[in-house]
Short mmCIF file of C-alpha atoms in Angstrom, two decimals:
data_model
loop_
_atom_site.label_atom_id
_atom_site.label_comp_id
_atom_site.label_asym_id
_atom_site.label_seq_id
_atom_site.Cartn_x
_atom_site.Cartn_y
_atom_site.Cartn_z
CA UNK A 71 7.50 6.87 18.71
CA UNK A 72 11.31 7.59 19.98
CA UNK A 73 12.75 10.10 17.27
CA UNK A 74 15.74 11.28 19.29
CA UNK A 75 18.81 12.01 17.75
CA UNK A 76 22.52 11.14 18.86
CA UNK A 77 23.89 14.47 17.97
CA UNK A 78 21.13 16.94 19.55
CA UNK A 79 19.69 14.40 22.27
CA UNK A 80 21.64 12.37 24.95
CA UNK A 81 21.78 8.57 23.66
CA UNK A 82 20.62 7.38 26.74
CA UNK A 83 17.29 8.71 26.13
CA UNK A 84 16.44 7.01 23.07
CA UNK A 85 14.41 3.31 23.37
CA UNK A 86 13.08 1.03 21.47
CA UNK A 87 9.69 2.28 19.91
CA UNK A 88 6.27 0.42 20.96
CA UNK A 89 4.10 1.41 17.97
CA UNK A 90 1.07 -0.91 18.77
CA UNK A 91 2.74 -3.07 20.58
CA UNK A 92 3.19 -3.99 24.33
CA UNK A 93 6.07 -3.53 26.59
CA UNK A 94 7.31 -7.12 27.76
CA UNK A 95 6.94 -7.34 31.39
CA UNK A 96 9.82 -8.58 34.34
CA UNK A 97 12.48 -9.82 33.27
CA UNK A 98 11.72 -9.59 29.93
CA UNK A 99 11.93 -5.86 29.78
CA UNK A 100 14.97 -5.99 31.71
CA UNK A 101 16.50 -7.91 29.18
CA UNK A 102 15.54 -5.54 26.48
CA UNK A 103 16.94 -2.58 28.16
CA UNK A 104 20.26 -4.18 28.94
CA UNK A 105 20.34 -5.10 25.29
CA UNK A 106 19.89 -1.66 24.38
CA UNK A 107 22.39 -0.12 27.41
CA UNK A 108 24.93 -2.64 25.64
CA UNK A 109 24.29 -1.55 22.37
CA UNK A 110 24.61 2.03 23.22
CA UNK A 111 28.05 1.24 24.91
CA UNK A 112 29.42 -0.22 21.22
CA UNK A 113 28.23 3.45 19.76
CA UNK A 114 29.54 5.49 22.52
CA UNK A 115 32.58 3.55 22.01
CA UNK A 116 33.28 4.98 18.31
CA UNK A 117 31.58 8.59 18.07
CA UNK A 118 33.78 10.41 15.97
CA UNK A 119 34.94 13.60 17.45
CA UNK A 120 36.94 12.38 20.44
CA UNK A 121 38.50 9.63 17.97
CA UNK A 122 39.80 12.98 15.37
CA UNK A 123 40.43 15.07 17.61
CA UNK A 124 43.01 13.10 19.76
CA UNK A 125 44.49 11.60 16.26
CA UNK A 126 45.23 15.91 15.07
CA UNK A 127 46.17 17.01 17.91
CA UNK A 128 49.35 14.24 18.15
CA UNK A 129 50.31 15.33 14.75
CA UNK A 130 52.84 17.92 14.71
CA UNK A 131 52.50 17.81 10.81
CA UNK A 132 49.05 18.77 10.64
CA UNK A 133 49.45 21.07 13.38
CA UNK A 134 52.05 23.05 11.94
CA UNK A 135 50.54 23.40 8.38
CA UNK A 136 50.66 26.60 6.99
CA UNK A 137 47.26 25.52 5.24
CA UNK A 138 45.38 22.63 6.10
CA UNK A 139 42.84 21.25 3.36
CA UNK A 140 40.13 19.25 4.54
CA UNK A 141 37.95 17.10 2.40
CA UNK A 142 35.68 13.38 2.81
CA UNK A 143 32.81 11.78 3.51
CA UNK A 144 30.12 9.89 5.48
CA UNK A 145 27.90 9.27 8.02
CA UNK A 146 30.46 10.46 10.80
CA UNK A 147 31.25 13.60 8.72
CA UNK A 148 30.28 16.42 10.64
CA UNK A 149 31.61 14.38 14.02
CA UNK A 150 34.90 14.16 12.43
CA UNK A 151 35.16 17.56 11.60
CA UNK A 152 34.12 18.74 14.50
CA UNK A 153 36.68 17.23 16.23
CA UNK A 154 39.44 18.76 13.74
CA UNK A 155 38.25 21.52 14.22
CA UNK A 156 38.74 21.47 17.96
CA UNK A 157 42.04 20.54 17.81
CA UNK A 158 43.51 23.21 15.54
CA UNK A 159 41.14 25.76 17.24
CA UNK A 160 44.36 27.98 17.67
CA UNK A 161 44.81 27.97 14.46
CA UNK A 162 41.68 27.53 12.69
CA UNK A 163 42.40 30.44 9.87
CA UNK A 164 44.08 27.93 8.27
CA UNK A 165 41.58 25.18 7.60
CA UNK A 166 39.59 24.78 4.78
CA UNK A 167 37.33 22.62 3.06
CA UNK A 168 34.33 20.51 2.97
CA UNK A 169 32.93 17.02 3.50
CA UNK A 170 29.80 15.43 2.22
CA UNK A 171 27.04 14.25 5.00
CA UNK A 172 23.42 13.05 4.31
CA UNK A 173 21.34 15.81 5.00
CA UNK A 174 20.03 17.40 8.03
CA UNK A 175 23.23 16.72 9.49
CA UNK A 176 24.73 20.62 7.87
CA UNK A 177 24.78 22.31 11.05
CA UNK A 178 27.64 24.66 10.28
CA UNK A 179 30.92 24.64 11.76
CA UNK A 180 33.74 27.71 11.80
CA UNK A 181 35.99 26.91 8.74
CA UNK A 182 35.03 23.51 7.36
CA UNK A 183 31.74 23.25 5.31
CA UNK A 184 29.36 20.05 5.62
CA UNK A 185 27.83 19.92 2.35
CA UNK A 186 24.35 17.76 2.09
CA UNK A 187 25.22 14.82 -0.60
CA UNK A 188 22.31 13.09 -0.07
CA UNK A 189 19.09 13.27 1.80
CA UNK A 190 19.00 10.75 4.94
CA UNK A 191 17.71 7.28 4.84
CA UNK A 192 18.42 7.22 1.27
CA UNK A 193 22.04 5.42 1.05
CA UNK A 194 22.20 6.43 -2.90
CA UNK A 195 24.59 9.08 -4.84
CA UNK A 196 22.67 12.38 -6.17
CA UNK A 197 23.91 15.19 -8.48
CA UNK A 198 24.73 17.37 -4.93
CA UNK A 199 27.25 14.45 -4.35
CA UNK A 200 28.36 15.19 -7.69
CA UNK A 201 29.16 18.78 -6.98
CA UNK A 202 30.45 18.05 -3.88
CA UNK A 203 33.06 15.36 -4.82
CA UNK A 204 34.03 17.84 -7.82
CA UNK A 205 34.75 20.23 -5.19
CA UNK A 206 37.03 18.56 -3.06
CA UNK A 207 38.60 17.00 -6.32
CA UNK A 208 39.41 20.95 -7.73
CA UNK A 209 40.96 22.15 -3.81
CA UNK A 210 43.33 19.04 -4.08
CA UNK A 211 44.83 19.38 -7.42
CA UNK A 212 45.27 23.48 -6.47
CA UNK A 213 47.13 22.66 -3.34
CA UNK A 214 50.32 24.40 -3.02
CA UNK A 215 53.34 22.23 -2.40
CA UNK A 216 53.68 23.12 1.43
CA UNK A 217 49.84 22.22 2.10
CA UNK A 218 48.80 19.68 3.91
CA UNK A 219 45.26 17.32 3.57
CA UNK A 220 43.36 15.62 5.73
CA UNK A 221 40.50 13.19 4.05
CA UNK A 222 37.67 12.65 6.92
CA UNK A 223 36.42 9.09 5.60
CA UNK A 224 33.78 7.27 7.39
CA UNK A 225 30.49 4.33 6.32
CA UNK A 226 28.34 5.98 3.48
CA UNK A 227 31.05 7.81 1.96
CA UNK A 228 31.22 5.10 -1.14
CA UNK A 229 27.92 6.88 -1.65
CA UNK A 230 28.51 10.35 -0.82
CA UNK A 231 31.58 10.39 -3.22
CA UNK A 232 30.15 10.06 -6.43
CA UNK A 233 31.88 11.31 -9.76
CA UNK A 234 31.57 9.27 -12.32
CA UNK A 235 33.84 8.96 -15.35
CA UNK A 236 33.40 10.89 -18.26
CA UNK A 237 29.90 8.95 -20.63
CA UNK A 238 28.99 7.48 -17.66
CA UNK A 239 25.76 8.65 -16.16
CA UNK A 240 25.36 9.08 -12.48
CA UNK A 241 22.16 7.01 -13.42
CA UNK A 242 23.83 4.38 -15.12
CA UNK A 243 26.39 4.11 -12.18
CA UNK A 244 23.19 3.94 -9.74
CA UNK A 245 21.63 0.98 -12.11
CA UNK A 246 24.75 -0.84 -12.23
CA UNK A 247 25.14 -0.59 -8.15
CA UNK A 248 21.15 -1.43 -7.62
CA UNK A 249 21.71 -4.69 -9.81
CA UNK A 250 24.71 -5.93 -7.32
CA UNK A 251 22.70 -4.87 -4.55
CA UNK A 252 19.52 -7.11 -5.41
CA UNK A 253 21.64 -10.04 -6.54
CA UNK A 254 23.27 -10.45 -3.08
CA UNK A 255 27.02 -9.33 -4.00
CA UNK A 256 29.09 -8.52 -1.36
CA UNK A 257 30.47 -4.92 -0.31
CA UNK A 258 34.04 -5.63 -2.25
CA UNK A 259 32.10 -6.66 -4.91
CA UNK A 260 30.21 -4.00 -5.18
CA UNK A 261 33.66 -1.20 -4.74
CA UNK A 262 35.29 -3.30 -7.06
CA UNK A 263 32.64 -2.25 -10.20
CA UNK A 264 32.24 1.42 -8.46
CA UNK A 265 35.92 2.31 -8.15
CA UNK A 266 36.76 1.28 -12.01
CA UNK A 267 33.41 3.87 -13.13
CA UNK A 268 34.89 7.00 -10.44
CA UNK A 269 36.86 9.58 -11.28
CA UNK A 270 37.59 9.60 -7.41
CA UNK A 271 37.71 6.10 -5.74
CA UNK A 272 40.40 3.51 -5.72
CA UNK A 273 42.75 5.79 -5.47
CA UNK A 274 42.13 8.71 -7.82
CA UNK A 275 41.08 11.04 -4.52
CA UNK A 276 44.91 11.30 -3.75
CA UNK A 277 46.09 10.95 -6.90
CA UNK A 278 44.59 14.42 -7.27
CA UNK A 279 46.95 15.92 -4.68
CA UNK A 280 49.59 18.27 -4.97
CA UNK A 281 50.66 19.11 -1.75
CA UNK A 282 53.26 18.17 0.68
CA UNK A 283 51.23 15.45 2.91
CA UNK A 284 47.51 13.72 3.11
CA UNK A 285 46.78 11.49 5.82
CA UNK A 286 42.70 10.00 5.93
CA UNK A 287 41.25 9.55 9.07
CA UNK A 288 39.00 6.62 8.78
CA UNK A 289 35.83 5.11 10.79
CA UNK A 290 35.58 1.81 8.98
CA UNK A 291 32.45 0.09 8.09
CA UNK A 292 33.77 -2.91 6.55
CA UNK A 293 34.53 -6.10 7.98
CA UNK A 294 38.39 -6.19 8.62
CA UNK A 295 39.06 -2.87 8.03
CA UNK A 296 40.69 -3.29 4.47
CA UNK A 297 41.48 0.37 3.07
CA UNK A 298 40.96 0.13 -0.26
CA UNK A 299 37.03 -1.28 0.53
CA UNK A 300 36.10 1.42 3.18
CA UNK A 301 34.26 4.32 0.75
CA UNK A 302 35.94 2.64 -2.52
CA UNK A 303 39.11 3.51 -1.02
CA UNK A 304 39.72 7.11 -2.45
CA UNK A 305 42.91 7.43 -0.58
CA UNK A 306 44.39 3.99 -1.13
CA UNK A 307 45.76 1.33 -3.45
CA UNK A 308 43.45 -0.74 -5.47
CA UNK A 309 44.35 -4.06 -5.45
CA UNK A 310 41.21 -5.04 -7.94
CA UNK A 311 41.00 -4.10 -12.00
CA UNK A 312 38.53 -3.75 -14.77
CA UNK A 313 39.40 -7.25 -15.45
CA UNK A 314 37.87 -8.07 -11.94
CA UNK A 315 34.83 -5.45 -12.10
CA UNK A 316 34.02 -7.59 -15.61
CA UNK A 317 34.25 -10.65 -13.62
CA UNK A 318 31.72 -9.73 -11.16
CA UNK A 319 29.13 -8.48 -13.15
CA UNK A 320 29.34 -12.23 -14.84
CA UNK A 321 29.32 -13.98 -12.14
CA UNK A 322 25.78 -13.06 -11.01
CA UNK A 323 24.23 -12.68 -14.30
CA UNK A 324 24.41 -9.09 -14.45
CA UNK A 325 25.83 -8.44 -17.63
CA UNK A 326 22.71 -8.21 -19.89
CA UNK A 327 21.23 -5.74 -17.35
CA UNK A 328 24.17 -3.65 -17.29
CA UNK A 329 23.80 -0.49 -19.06
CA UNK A 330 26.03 -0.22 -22.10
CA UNK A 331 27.96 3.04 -21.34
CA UNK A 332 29.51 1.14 -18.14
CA UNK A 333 29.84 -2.24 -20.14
CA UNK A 334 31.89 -0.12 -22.56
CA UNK A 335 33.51 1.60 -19.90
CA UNK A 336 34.85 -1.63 -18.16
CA UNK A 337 35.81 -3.28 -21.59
CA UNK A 338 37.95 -0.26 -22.62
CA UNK A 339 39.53 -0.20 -19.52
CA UNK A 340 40.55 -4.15 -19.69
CA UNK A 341 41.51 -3.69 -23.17
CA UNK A 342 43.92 -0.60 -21.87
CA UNK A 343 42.25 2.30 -23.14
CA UNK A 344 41.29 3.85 -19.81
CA UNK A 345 43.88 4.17 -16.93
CA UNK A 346 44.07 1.56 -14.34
CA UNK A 347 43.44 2.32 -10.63
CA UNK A 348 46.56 3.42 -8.99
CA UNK A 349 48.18 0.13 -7.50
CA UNK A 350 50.85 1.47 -4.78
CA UNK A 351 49.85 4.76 -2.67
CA UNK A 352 52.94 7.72 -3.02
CA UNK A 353 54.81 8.48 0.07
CA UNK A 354 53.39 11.16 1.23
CA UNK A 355 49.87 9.22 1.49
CA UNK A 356 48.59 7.86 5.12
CA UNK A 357 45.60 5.81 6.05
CA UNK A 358 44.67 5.17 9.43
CA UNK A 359 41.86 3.43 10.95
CA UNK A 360 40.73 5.39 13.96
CA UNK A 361 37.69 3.58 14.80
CA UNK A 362 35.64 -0.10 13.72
CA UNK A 363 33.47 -2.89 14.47
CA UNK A 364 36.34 -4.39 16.88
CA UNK A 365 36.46 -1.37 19.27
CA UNK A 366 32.34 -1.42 19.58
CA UNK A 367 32.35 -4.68 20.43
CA UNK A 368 34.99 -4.43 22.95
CA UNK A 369 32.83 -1.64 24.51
CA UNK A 370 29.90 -3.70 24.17
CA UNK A 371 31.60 -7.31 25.79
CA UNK A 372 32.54 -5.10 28.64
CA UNK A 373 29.15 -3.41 29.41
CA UNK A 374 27.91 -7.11 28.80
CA UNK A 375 30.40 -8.08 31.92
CA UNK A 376 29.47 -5.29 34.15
CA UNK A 377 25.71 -6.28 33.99
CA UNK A 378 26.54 -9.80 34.97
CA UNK A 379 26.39 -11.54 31.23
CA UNK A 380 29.04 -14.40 30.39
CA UNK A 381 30.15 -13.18 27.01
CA UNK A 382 30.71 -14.78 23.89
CA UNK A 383 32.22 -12.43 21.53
CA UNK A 384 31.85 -13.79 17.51
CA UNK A 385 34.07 -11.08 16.21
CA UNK A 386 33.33 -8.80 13.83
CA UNK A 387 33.99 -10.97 10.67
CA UNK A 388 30.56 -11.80 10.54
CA UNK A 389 29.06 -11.76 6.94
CA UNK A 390 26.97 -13.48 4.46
CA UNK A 391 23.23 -14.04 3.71
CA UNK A 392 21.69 -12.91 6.66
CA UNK A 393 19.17 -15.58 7.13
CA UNK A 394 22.03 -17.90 7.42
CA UNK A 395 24.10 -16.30 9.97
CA UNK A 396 20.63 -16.12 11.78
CA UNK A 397 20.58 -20.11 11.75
CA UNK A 398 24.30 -20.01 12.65
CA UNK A 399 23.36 -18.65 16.03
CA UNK A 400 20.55 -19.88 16.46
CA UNK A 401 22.74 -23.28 16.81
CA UNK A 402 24.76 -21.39 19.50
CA UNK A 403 21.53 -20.54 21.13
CA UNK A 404 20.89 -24.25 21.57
CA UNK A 405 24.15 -25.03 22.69
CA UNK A 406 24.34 -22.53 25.73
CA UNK A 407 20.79 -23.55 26.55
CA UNK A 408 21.08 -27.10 26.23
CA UNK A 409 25.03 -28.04 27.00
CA UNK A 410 25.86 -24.86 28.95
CA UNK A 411 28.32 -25.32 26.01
CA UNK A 412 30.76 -22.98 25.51
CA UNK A 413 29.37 -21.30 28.64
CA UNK A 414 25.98 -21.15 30.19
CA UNK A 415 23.39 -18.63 30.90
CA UNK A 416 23.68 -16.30 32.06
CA UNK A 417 25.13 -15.29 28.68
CA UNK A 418 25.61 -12.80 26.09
CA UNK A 419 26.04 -13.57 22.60
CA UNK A 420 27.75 -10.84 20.47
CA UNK A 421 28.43 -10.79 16.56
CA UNK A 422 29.12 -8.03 14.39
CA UNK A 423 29.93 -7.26 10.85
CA UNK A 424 27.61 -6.79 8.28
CA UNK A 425 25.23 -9.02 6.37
CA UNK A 426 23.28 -9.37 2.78
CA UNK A 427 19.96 -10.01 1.88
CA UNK A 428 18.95 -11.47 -1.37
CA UNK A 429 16.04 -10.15 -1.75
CA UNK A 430 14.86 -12.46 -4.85
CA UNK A 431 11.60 -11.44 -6.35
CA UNK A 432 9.70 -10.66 -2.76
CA UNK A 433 10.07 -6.72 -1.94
CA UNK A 434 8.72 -6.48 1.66
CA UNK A 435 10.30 -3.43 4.04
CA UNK A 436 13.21 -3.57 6.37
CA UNK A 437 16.72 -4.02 6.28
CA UNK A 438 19.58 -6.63 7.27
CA UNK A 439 19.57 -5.94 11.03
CA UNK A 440 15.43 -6.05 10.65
CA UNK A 441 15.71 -9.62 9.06
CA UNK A 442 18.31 -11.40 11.38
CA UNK A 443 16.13 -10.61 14.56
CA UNK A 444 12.96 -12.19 12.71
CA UNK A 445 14.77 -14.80 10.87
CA UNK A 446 16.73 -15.85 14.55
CA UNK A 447 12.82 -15.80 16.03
CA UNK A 448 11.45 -18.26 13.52
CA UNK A 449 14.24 -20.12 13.78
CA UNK A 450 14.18 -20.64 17.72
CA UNK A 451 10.31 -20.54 17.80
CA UNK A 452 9.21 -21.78 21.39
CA UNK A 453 12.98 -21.80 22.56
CA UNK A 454 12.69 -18.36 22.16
CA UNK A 455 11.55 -17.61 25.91
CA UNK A 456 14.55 -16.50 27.86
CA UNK A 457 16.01 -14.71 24.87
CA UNK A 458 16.11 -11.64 23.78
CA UNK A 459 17.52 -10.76 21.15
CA UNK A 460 18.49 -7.30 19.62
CA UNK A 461 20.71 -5.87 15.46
CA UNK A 462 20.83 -2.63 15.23
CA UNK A 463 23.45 -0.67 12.61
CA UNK A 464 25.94 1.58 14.58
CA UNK A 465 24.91 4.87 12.72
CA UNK A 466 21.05 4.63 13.16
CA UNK A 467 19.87 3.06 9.59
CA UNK A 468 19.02 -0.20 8.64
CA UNK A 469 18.04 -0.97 4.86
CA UNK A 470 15.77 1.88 3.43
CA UNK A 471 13.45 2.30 6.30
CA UNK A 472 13.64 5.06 9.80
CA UNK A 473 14.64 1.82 12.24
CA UNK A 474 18.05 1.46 13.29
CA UNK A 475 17.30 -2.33 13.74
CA UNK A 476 14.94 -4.27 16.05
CA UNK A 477 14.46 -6.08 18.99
CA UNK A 478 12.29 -9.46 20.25
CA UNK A 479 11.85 -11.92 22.45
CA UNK A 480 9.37 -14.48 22.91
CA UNK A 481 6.84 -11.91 24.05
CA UNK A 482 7.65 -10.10 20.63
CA UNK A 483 7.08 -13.26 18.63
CA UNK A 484 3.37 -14.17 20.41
CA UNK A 485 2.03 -11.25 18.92
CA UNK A 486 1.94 -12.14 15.55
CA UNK A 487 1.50 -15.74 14.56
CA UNK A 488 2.66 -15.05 10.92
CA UNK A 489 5.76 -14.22 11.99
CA UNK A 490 6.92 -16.70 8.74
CA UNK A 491 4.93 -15.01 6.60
CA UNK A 492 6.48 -11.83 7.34
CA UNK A 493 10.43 -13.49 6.56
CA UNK A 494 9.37 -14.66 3.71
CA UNK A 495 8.42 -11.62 1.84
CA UNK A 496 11.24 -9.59 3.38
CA UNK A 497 8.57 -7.78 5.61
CA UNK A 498 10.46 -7.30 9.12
CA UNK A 499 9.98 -3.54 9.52
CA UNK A 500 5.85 -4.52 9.41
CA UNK A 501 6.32 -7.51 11.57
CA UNK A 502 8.27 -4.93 14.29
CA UNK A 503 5.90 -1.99 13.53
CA UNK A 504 2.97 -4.03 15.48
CA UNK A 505 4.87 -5.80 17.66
CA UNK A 506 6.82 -2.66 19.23
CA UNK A 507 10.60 -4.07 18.73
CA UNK A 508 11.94 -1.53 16.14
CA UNK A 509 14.50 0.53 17.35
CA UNK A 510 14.52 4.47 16.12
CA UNK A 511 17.42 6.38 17.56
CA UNK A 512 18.10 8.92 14.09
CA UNK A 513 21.26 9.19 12.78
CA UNK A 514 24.14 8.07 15.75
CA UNK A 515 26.61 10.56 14.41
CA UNK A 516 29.25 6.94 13.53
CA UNK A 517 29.03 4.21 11.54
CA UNK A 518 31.12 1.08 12.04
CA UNK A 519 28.79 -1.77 10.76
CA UNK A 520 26.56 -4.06 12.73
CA UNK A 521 26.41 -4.98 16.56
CA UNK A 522 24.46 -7.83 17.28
CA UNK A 523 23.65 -9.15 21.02
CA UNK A 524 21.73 -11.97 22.28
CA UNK A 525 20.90 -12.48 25.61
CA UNK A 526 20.08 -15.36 27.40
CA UNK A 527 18.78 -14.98 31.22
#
């Protein structure tokens, strides 16, 4: 089984993991490893520290602090600070700070602490969160009025940031957020109920600040990059209000569920008792968007090109019910195959983005990236042979299993002849377990959604 890790082991190493499973043969398993060389070109594309570091270093601001406080979170956290940390090296004796990281990724750095919010594979706040966030929320408000902050923000960090208002539980926040989850809401749906229970998100991160200058570095795992979505948008305006957080909760049923002390939370808040999200960031507030989905799959169109693939890029809008989208493309499929329409094989197929699944009452294992290679599989059936087809997420983890995402083709699908069975109850990682098409690469050290790639030889 491949265990390798982006941060200690060379990406190139890692492949997809047989299990019981056979290798395909010929062209088959050339397919699958240009599926994976693409793949790993999207990653490579948006690792963290080259991104930081070349954003500090043409900063003369941040440069010429006399104190520099650093604070965040995510996936790409200790990535991110490693590359701050190279480019005030000069000067590091006046950084501080700390971000929050899933654990295992603490390996310590000279001035700016990685502290473990959550243990990996496990994409759900925890009391060390808690302290953490409390932390970075008590260096802020003492900053001095020459001091300037820099907020390392990457995918995970809605989790890693939790601090919830005052009689609201961290459990009752987790409920509320579980509920969503299961009922198929999107990502700004979900932000939209999180930010109005946070002491921190939408906003309330900067709000915090009293220094001269705080400008957030951002990795963005959210389709079109909107600021106030990526991690609940700590450093930005928040367009949405308890009015809206009410609204969702209703609209998928959610409300009787909902545990009172956030029901009461959210109604005082509409009714004016609680303080709105700020709605306009101060001046001396700057967001920028160092890496996302768009700049993987550049990287990955042109490794697709180099290896001799016409390319069909989707975008990285993609999003929805995941069994959907897989029927979406499984149309495209057909058309390249059949009408050499909008270009024949050849071809490369890429989508990115990020998908849902409604899981309903059937509780299988596996995750979004899991589901759309099975559900595309069913969907082509025989016209599978001559594709392969490979969704993996960017930072290593798909749903709340140890596979980064999967990969099949028709040799994949022969092995199993339940392969329906195995959609229906939501059971991918078990399908791919036997078959020998999930991929385990460990945490990628980035996190900028989905890349999707389907090749057709």
């Amino acid at each position: 089984m491949c265990r390798s890790n982006f941060i200690a082991v060379p990406f190139e190493e890692c492949r997809y993991c047989t299990s019981t499973g056979a290798r395909a043969a010929g062209g088959e398993a050339v397919s699958r490893e240009h599926a994976l060389e693409i793949w790993r070109a999207a990653v490579d594309a948006v690792r963290p520290q080259p991104l930081v570091r070349a954003a500090v270093e043409s900063d003369p601001m941040i440069r010429a602090a006399r104190r520099v406080l650093v604070v965040g979170a995510g996936k790409a956290g200790p990535g991110m600070a490693a590359g701050l940390e190279a480019a005030l090296a000069d000067r590091l004796d006046r950084v501080e700070g700390l971000v929050n990281v899933p654990a295992g990724l603490t390996a310590p750095l000279r001035r700016v602490r990685l502290h473990a919010g959550r243990p990996q594979g496990v994409n759900e706040p925890t009391a060390e969160g808690v302290a953490g966030a409390e932390e970075m929320l008590r260096l802020l408000a003492g900053a001095g009025p020459d001091d300037v902050a820099v907020c390392l923000l990457s995918g995970g960090g809605s989790a890693l940031l939790p601090a919830p208002v005052e009689n609201v539980s961290l459990a009752d926040k987790l409920a509320v957020t579980k509920l969503l989850h299961r009922s198929g809401a999107t990502i700004d749906e979900m932000n939209c109920v999180r930010k109005h229970l946070s002491r921190l998100k939408g906003g309330r991160l900067a709000q915090a600040f009293r220094g001269a200058r705080l400008v957030s570095l951002i990795i963005s795992d959210v389709v079109g990059d909107p600021l106030d979505v990526i991690g609940s948008g700590p450093t930005a305006p928040d367009p949405t209000t308890f009015a809206d957080a009410l609204d969702v909760l209703t609209r998928y049923g959610l409300r009787d569920a909902t545990p009172a002390s956030v029901l009461h939370h959210l109604e005082a808040g509409r009714g004016g008792l609680s303080p709105e999200t700020p709605k306009q960031a101060p001046p001396s507030v700057e967001n920028r968007v160092l890496g996302s989905n768009r700049i993987a799959l550049d990287a990955a169109r042109h490794r697709a090109a180099a290896l001799g693939y016409r390319v069909l890029d989707l975008g990285a809008f993609v999003e929805g019910e995941t069994r959907e989208v897989a029927t979406a493309v499984a149309g495209v499929v057909r058309s390249i195959w059949r009408d050499a329409e909008p270009l024949g094989p050849p071809a490369c197929v890429l989508l990115g983005g990020e998908t849902t699944v409604a899981l309903g009452g059937a509780m299988g294992k596996g995750g979004r990236n899991q589901e759309f290679v099975l559900a595309l599989g069913v969907k082509l059936k025989s016209e599978m042979a001559g594709v392969t087809v490979l969704s993996a997420g960017t930072d290593g983890e798909d749903g709340p299993t140890d596979a980064a995402g999967a990969v099949a083709d028709a040799a994949t699908l022969a092995q199993v002849g339940t392969a329906e069975e195995f959609l229906r109850r939501h059971d991918a990682y078990h399908f791919f377990e036997r078959t020998g098409g999930l991929i385990k690469t460990g945490l990628t050290g980035t996190n900028v959604m989905d890349v999707r790639i389907v090749l057709m030889r």
